Coordinates of C-alpha atoms in Angstrom, one line a residue:
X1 CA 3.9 31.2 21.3
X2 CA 5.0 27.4 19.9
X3 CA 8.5 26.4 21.0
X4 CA 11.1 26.2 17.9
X5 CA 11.2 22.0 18.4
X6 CA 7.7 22.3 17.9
X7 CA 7.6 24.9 15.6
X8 CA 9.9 22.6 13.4
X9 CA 7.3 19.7 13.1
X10 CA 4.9 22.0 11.6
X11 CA 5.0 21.2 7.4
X12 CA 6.3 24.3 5.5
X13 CA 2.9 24.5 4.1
X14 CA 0.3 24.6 6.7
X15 CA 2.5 27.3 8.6
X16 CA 1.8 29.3 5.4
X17 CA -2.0 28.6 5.3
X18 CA -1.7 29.5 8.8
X19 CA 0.0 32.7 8.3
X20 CA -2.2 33.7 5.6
X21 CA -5.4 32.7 7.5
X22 CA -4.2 34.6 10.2
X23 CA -3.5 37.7 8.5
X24 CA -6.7 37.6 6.1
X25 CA -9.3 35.4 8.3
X26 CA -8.2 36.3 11.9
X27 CA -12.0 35.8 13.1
X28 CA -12.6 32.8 11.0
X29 CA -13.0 29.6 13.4
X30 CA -13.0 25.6 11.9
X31 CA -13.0 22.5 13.6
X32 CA -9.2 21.9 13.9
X33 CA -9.3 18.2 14.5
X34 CA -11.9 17.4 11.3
X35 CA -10.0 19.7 9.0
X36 CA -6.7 18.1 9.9
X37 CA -8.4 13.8 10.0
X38 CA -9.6 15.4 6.1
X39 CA -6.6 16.7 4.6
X40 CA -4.3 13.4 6.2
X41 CA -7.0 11.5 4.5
X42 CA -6.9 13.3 1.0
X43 CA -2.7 13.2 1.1
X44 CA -2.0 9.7 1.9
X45 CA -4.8 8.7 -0.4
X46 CA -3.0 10.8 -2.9
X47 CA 0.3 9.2 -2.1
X48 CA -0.2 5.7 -2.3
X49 CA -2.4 6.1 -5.9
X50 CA 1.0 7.5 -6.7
X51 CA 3.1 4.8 -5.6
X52 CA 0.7 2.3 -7.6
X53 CA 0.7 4.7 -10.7
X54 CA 4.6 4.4 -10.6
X55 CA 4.3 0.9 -10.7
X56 CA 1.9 -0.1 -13.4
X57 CA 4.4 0.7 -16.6
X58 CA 6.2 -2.3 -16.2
X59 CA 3.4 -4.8 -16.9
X60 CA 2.0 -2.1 -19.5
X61 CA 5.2 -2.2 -21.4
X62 CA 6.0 -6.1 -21.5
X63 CA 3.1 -6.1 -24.3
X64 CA 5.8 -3.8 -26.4
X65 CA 9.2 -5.5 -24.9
X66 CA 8.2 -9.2 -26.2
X67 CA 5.5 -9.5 -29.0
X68 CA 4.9 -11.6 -31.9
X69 CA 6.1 -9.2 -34.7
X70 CA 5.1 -11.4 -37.9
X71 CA 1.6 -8.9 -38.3
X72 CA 3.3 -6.4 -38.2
X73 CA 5.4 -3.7 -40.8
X74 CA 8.4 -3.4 -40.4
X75 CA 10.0 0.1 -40.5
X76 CA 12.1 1.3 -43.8
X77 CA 16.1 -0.3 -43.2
X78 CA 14.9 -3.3 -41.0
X79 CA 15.8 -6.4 -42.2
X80 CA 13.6 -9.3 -41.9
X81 CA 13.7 -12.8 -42.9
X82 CA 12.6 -15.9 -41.4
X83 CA 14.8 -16.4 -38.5
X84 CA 13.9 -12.8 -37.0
X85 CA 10.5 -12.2 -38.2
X86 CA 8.2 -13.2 -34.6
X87 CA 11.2 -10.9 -33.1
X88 CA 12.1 -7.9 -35.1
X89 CA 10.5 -5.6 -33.4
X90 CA 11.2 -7.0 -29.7
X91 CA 13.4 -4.9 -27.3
X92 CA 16.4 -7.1 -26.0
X93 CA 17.2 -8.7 -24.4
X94 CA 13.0 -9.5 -24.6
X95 CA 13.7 -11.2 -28.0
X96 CA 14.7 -14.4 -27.3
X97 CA 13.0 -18.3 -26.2
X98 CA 13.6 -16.9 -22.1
X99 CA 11.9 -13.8 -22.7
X100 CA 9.1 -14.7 -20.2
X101 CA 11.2 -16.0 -17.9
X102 CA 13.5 -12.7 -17.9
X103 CA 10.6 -10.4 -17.9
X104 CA 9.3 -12.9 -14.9
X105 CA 12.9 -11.6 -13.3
X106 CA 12.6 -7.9 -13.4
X107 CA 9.1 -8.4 -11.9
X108 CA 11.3 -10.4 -9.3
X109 CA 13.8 -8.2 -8.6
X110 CA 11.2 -5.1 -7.7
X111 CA 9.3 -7.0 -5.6
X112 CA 12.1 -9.5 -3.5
X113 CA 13.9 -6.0 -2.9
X114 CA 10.4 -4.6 -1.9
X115 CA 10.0 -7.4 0.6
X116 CA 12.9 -7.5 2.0
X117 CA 13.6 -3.7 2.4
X118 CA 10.1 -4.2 4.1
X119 CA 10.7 -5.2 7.4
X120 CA 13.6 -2.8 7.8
X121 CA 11.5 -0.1 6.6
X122 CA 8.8 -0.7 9.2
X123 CA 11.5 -0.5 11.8
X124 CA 13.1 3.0 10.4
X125 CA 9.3 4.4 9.9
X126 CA 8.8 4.3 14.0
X127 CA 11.6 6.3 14.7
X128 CA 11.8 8.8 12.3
X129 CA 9.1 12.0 11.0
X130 CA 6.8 10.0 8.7
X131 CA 6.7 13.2 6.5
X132 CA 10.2 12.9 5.9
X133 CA 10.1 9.3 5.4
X134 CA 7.6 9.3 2.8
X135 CA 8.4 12.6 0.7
X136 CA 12.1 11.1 0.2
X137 CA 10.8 8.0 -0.8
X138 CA 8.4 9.0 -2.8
X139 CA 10.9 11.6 -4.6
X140 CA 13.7 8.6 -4.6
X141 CA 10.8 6.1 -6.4
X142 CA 10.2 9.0 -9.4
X143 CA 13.9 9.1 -10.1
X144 CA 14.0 5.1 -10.2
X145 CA 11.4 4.8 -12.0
X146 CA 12.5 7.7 -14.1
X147 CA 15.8 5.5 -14.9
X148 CA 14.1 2.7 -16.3
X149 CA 12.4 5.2 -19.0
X150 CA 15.4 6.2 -20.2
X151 CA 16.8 2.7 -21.1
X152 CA 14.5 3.3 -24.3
X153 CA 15.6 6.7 -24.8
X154 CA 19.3 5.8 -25.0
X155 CA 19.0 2.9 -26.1
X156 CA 20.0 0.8 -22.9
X157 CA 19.5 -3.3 -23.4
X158 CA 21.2 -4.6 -20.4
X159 CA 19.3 -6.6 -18.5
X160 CA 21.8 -5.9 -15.2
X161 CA 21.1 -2.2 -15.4
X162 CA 17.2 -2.9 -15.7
X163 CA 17.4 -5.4 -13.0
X164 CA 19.3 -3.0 -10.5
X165 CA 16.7 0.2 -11.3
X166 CA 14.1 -2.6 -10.5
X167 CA 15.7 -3.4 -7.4
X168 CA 16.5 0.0 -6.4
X169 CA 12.8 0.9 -7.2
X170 CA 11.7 -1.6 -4.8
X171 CA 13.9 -0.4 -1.8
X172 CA 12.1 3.3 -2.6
X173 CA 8.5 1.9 -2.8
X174 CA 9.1 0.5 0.7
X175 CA 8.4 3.8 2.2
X176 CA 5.3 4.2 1.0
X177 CA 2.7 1.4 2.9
X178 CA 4.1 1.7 6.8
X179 CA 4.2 5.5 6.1
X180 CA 0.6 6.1 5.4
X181 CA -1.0 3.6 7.3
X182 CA 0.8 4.6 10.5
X183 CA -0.2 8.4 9.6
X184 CA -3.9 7.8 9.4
X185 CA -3.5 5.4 12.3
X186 CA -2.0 8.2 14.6
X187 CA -5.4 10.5 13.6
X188 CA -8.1 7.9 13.2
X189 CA -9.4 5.7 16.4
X190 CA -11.5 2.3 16.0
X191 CA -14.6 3.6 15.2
X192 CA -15.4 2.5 11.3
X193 CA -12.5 2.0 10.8
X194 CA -12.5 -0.9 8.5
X195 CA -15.2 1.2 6.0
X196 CA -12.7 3.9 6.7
X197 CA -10.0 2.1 5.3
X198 CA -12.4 0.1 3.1
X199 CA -12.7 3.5 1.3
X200 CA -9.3 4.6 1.7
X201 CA -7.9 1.5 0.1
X202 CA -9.6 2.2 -2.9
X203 CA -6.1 4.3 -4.0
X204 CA -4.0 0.8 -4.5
X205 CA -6.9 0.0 -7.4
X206 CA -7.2 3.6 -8.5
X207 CA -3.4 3.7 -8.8
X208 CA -3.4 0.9 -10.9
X209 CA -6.0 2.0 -13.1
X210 CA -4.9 5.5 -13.7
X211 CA -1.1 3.5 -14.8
X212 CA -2.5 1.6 -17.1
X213 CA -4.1 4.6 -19.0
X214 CA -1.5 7.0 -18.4
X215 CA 1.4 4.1 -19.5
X216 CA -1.2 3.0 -22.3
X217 CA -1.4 6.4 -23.9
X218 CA 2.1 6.2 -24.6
X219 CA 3.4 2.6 -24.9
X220 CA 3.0 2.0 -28.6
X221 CA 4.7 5.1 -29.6
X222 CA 7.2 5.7 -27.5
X223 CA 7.2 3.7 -24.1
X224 CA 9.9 5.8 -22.3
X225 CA 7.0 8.3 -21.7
X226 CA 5.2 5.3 -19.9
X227 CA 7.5 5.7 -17.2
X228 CA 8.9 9.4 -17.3
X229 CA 5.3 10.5 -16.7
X230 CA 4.7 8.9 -14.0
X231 CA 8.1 9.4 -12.3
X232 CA 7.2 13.1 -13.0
X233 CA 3.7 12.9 -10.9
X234 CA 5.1 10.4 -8.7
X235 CA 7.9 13.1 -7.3
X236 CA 5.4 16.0 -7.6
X237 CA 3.2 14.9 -5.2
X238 CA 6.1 13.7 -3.0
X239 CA 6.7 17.5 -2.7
X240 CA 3.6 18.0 -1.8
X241 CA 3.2 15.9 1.2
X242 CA 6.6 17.2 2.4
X243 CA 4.7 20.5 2.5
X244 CA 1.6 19.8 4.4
X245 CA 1.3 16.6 5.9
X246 CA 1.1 16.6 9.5
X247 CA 1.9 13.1 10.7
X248 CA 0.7 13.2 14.0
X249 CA -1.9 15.2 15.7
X250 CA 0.7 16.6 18.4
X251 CA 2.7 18.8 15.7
X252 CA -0.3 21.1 14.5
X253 CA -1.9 20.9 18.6
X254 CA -4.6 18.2 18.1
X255 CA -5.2 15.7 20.5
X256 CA -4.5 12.0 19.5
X257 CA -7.4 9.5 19.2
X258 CA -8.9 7.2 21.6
X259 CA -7.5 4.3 21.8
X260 CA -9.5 1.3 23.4
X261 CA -7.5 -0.9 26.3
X262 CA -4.4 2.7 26.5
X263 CA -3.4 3.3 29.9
X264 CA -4.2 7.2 31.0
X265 CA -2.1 9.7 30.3
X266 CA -0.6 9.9 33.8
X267 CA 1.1 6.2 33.4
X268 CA 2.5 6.8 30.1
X269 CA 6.5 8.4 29.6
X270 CA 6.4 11.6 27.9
X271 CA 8.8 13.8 26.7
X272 CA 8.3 17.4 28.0
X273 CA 10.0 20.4 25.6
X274 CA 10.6 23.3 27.1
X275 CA 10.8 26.6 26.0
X276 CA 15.0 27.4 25.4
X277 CA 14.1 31.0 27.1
X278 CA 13.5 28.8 30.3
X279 CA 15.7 25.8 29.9
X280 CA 18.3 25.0 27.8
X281 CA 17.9 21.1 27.5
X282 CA 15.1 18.4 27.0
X283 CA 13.8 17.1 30.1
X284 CA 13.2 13.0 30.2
X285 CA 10.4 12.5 32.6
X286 CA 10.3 8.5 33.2
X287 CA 7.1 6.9 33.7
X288 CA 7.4 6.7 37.7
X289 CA 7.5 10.2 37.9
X290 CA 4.9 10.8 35.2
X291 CA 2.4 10.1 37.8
X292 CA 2.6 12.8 39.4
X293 CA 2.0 15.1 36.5
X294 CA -1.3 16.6 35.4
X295 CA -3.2 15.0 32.9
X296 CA -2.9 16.7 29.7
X297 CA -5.0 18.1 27.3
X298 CA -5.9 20.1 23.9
X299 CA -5.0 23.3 25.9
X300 CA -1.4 22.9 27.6
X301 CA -0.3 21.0 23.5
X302 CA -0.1 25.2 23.0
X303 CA 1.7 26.3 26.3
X304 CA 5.1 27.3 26.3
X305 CA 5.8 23.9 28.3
X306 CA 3.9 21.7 25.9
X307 CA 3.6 17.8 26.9
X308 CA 4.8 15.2 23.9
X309 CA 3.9 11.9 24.3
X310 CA 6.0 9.9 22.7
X311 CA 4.9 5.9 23.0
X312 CA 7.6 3.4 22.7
X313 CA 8.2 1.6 19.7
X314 CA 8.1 -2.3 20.1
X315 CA 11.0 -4.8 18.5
X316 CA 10.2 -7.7 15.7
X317 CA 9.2 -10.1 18.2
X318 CA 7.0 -8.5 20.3
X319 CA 4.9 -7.4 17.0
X320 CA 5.0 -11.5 16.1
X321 CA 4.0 -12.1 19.8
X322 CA 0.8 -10.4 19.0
X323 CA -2.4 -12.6 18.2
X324 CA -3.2 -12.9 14.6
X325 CA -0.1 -11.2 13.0
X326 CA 1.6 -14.4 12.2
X327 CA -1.6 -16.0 10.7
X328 CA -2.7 -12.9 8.6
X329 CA 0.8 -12.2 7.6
X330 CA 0.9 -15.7 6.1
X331 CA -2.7 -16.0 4.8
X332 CA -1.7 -12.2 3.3
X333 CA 1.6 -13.9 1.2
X334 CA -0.7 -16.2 -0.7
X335 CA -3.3 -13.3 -1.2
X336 CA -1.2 -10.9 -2.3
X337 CA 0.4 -13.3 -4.9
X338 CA -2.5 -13.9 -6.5
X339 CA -3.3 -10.1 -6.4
X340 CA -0.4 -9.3 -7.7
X341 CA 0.0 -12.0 -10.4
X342 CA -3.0 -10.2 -12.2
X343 CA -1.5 -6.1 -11.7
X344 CA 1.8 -7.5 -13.4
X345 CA 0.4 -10.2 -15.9
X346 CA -3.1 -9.5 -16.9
X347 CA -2.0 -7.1 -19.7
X348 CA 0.2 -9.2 -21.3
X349 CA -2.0 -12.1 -21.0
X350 CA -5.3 -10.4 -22.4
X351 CA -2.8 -9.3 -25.1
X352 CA -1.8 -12.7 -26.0
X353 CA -5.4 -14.3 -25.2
X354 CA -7.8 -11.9 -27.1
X355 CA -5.0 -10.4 -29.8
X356 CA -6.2 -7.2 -28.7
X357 CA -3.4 -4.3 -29.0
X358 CA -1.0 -3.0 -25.9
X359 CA -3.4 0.2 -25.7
X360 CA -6.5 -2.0 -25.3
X361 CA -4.7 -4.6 -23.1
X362 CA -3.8 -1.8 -20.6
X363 CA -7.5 -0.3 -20.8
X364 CA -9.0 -3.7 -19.9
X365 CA -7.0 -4.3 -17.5
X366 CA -8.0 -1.7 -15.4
X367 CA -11.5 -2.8 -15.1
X368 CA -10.0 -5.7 -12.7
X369 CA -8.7 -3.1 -10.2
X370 CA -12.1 -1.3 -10.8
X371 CA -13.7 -4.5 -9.0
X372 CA -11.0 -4.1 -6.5
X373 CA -12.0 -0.8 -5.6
X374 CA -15.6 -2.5 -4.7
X375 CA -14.2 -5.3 -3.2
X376 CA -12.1 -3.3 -1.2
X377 CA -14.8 -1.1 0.2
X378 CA -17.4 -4.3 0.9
X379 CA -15.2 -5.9 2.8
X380 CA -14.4 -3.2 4.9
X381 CA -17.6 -2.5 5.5
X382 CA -19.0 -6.3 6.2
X383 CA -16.0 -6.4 8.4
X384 CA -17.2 -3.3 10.5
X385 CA -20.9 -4.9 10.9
X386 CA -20.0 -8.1 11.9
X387 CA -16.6 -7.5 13.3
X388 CA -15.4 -10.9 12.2
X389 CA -12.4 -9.9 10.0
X390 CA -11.4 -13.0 9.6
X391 CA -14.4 -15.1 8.5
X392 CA -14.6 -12.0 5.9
X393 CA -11.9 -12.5 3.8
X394 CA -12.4 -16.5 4.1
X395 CA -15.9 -15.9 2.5
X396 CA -14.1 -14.2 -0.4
X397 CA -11.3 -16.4 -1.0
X398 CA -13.9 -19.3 -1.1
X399 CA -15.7 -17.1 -3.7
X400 CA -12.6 -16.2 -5.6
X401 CA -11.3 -19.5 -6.6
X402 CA -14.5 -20.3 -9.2
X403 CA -14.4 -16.8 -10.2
X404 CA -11.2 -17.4 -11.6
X405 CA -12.2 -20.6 -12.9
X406 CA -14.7 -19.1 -14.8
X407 CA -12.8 -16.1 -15.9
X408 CA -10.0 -18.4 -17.7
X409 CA -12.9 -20.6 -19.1
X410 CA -15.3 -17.8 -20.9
X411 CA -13.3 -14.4 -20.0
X412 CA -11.8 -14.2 -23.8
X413 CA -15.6 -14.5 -25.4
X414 CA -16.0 -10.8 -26.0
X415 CA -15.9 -7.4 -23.8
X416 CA -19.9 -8.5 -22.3
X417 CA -18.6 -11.7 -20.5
X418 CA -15.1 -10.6 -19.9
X419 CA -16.2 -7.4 -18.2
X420 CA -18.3 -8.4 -15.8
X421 CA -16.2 -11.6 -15.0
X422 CA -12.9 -9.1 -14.7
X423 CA -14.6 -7.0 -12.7
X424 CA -16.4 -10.0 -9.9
X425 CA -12.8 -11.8 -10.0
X426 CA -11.3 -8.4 -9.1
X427 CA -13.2 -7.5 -6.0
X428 CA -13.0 -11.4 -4.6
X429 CA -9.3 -10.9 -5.3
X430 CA -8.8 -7.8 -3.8
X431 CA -11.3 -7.8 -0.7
X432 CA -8.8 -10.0 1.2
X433 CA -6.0 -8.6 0.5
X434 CA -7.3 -4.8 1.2
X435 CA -8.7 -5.6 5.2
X436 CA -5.6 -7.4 5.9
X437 CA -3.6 -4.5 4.5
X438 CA -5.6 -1.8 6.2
X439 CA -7.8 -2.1 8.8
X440 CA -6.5 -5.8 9.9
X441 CA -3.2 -4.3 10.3
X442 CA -3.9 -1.3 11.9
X443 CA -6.4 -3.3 14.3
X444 CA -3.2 -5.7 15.5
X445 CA -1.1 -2.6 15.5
X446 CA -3.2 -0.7 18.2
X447 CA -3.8 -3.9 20.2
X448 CA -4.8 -3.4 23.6
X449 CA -1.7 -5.3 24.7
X450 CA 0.4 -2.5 23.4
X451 CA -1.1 0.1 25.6
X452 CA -2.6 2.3 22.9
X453 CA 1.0 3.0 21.3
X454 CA 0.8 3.9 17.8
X455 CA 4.5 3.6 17.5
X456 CA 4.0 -0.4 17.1
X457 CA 1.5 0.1 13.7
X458 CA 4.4 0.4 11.6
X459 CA 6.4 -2.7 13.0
X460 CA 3.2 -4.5 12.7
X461 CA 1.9 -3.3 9.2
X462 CA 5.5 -4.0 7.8
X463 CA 5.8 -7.7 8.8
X464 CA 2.0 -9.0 7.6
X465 CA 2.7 -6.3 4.5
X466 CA 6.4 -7.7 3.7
X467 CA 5.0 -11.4 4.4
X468 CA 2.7 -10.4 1.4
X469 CA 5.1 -8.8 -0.6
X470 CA 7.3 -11.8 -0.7
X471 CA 4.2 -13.8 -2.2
X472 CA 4.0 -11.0 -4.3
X473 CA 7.2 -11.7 -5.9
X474 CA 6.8 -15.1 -6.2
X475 CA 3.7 -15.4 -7.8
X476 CA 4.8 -13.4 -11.1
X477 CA 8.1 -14.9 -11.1
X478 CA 6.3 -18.2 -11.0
X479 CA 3.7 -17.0 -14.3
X480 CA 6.8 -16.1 -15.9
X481 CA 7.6 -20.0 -15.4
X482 CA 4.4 -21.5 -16.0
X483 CA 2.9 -19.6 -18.8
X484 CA 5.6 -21.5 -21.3
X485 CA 3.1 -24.0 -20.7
X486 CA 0.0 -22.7 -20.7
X487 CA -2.4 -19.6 -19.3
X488 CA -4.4 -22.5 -17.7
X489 CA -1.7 -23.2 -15.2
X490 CA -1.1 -20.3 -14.1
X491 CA -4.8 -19.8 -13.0
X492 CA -4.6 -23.2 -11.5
X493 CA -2.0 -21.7 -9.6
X494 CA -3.9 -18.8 -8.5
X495 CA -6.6 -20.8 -7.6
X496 CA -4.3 -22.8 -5.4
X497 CA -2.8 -19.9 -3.9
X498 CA -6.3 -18.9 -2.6
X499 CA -7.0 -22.2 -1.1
X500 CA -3.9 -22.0 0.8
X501 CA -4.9 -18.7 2.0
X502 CA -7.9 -19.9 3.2
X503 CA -7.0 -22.6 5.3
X504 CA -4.0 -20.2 7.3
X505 CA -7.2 -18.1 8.4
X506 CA -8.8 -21.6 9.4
X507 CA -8.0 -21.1 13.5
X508 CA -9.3 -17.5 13.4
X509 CA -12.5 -17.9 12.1
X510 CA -13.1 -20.9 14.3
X511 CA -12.8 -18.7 16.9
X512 CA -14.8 -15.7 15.8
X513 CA -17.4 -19.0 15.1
X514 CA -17.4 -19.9 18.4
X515 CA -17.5 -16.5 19.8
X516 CA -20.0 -15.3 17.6
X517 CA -22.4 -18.8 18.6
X518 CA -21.6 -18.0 22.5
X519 CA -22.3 -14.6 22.3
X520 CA -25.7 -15.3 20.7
X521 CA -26.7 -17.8 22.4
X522 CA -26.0 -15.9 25.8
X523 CA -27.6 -12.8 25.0
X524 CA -26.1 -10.5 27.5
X525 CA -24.5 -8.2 25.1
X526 CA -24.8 -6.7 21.3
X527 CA -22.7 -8.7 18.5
X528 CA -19.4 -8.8 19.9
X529 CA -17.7 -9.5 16.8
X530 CA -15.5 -12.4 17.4
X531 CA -12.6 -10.7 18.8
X532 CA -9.8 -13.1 17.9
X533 CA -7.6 -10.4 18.8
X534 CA -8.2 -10.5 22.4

């Protein structure tokens, strides 16, 4: 019989498969563990594709927002002449000289809010249910991004009430990264893990590309639907993991994961819950006098008396302290602003480039963060064969920056050259900035200095993820600036932004160098990777 403070952990929804099962398939037997590691797998992947769907309308609808109107008809009772006729059909306060610039701002304002609200959100997502965390924010980021739809719908120009939705959308979105990634860290040990997450990952690219059709199908008739749909599925499945995510293995009586360099189970504090039939209050058991318990197992998680472990959670600076967080965190800000310079510009600049319509923009588009997905998944896996993560994603950047010189040279001569360019400049792009995301993040954040607590992956993911997201505010704030002068300039910025990137990683891969050279030349043991973590 579970306890009712463990009974409460249980999602609504797996108590009811459990109750059916029980009552229709009481012989039935599964693998409990695999079952579980598959369905955490399918949910987070399901949630984060949603929070990257939600997102994609904005850089969809610019094409629509600001345009060059003169080719087009105007509608029966609109007036042009030859002061208004490049901006009829703009939506202000988009019709003006600054139009860039302010569309560069409400690109701004989503993600400064984002980064900031990132750090913080790390720090709440350690000390509260993950399933809570991430079903309210994901339900929160629907209505948001709800209330920017309906700024077409009632005819809303003000640019204050679309720059607070922005930043109130960003805030929202913050829940989403340190929630899942601290959720499959708590099921998922070291083994594969950056294919795992490789793989995984793939649902920042697919979220982008399913935004772009669904916020495509709708922009040039009425663009309120490229949001409102969204927002709808956005909420939906924020339901749905409130149902049946279980964010740790110890609320549906699995046993955690391995973790490499944890102390045993008899040296770490626990919290033990006790049935209320027995005692009436939690009893604190401090690590002293956790020695002398017995080690615990997958059989006493279902005694009256269960055992909770419950690893401490770790402040700002001892996540800093760890090695490699402060140079991925920085080589991830000028990543991550190149990455997202594309998922919030590239429509509008294929638009303007090739004169191809919002629709078509949006469709090609997507073919970048198909490239992503690839990139994503091959770095992952190099990363797990070599286990030099850091040397990885230098490769790529090196690779990236004349990829991007070649896609602004020849990426506007037709759909054959722009494709395959699109889609090479997409996985160089992406590679990077999906291992330090994923499996770089939740490497540092199991660090054998931290004893095999999980509770630090959250703190850790949120700094080198809100490092990033501050160079993914800056980068389309600065193409707002610099396309006035030119496409070209903005890629020379990208291209810049890589190199910078780059050189941050420089001391890490000199070390997995070295280490790899000594290990070789030694011979005593199989490729150890370069373990720059250590």
């Amino acid at each position: 019989m579970d306890s009712p403070a463990s009974l409460m952990d249980v999602p609504l929804g797996i108590r009811t498969v459990q109750w059916i099962s029980r009552k229709c398939c009481p012989s039935v037997r599964i693998n409990k563990p695999i079952c579980y590691r598959f369905l955490v797998l399918i949910l987070t992947y399901l949630a984060y594709t949603s929070y990257h769907l939600s997102r994609k309308p904005i850089s969809v609808v610019k094409a629509v927002l600001n345009q060059n109107c003169s080719s087009l008809e105007p509608p029966p009772g609109v007036f042009v002449n030859s002061t208004n006729k490049n901006n009829w059909c703009d939506w202000a306060p988009f019709d003006g000289q600054n139009a860039s610039a302010l569309l560069g701002t409400l690109d701004s304002a989503f993600l400064f809010a984002y980064a900031a609200a990132m750090f913080v959100s790390g720090f709440v997502a350690e000390r509260v249910n993950l399933r809570y965390f991430l079903s309210l924010g994901m339900i929160f980021s629907g209505i948001f991004c709800y209330m920017f739809g309906i700024a077409y719908s009632y005819n809303i120009h003000s640019i204050s009430y679309l720059i607070t939705v922005q930043v109130l959308g960003g805030i929202a979105q913050t829940t989403g990264w340190p929630g899942v990634v601290t959720v499959v860290g708590n099921w998922f040990g070291e083994g594969k893990r950056g294919l795992i997450f490789g793989i995984w990952n793939s649902h920042t690219s697919v979220g982008n590309i399913l935004g772009s059709l669904v916020a495509g199908s709708f922009v040039d008739s009425d663009w309120a639907l490229s949001f409102f749909v969204p927002a709808l599925i956005m909420a939906g499945v924020g339901f749905i993991i409130f149902l049946f995510l279980p964010a740790e293995p110890i609320e549906v009586g699995c046993p955690p994961p391995e973790r490499p360099g944890s102390r045993s189970v008899q040296q770490r504090s626990y919290r033990r819950i006790v049935n209320p039939s027995n005692v009436s209050s939690e009893e604190v058991t401090s690590d002293s006098e956790a020695e002398t318990q017995p080690e615990a197992d997958e059989s006493n998680l279902k005694d009256d008396n269960a055992l909770i472990f419950e690893p401490k959670a770790i402040t700002f600076f001892q996540a800093l302290s760890i090695p490699g967080v402060i140079e991925f965190s920085l080589s991830l800000f000028f990543a991550k602003l190149v990455s997202y310079t594309f998922l919030y510009w590239l429509p509008l600049y294929i638009h303007n480039a090739s004169g191809a319509g919002a629709e078509m923009s949006a469709d090609i588009s997507a073919i970048f963060d198909i490239g992503g997905i690839f990139g994503g998944i091959a770095a992952g896996a190099i990363s797990d064969s070599s286990g030099m993560s850091a040397t990885t994603c230098a490769v790529m950047l090196i690779l990236a920056v004349p990829s991007l010189f070649a896609y602004e040279i020849w990426g506007n001569l037709g759909l054959r050259i722009s494709v395959p360019l699109l889609i090479v400049t997409g996985a160089l792009v992406n590679g990077p900035y999906s291992l330090i995301t994923t499996a770089v993040s939740a490497q540092l954040g199991t660090h054998p200095s931290l004893e095999g607590s999980s509770k630090a992956l959250a703190t850790v993911t949120a700094i080198i993820d809100g490092t990033g997201s501050i160079g993914a505010a800056v980068g389309p704030l600065l193409a707002g600036v610099i396309s006035s002068t030119g496409w070209k300039n903005v890629f020379y910025m990208l291209m810049i932004s890589d190199v910078l990137a780059l050189v941050l990683l420089g001391r890490l891969v000199l070390m997995e160098m070295r280490n790899w050279l000594r290990t070789r030349a030694a011979l005593q043991r199989p490729h150890s990777g370069g373990d720059w973590s250590s």
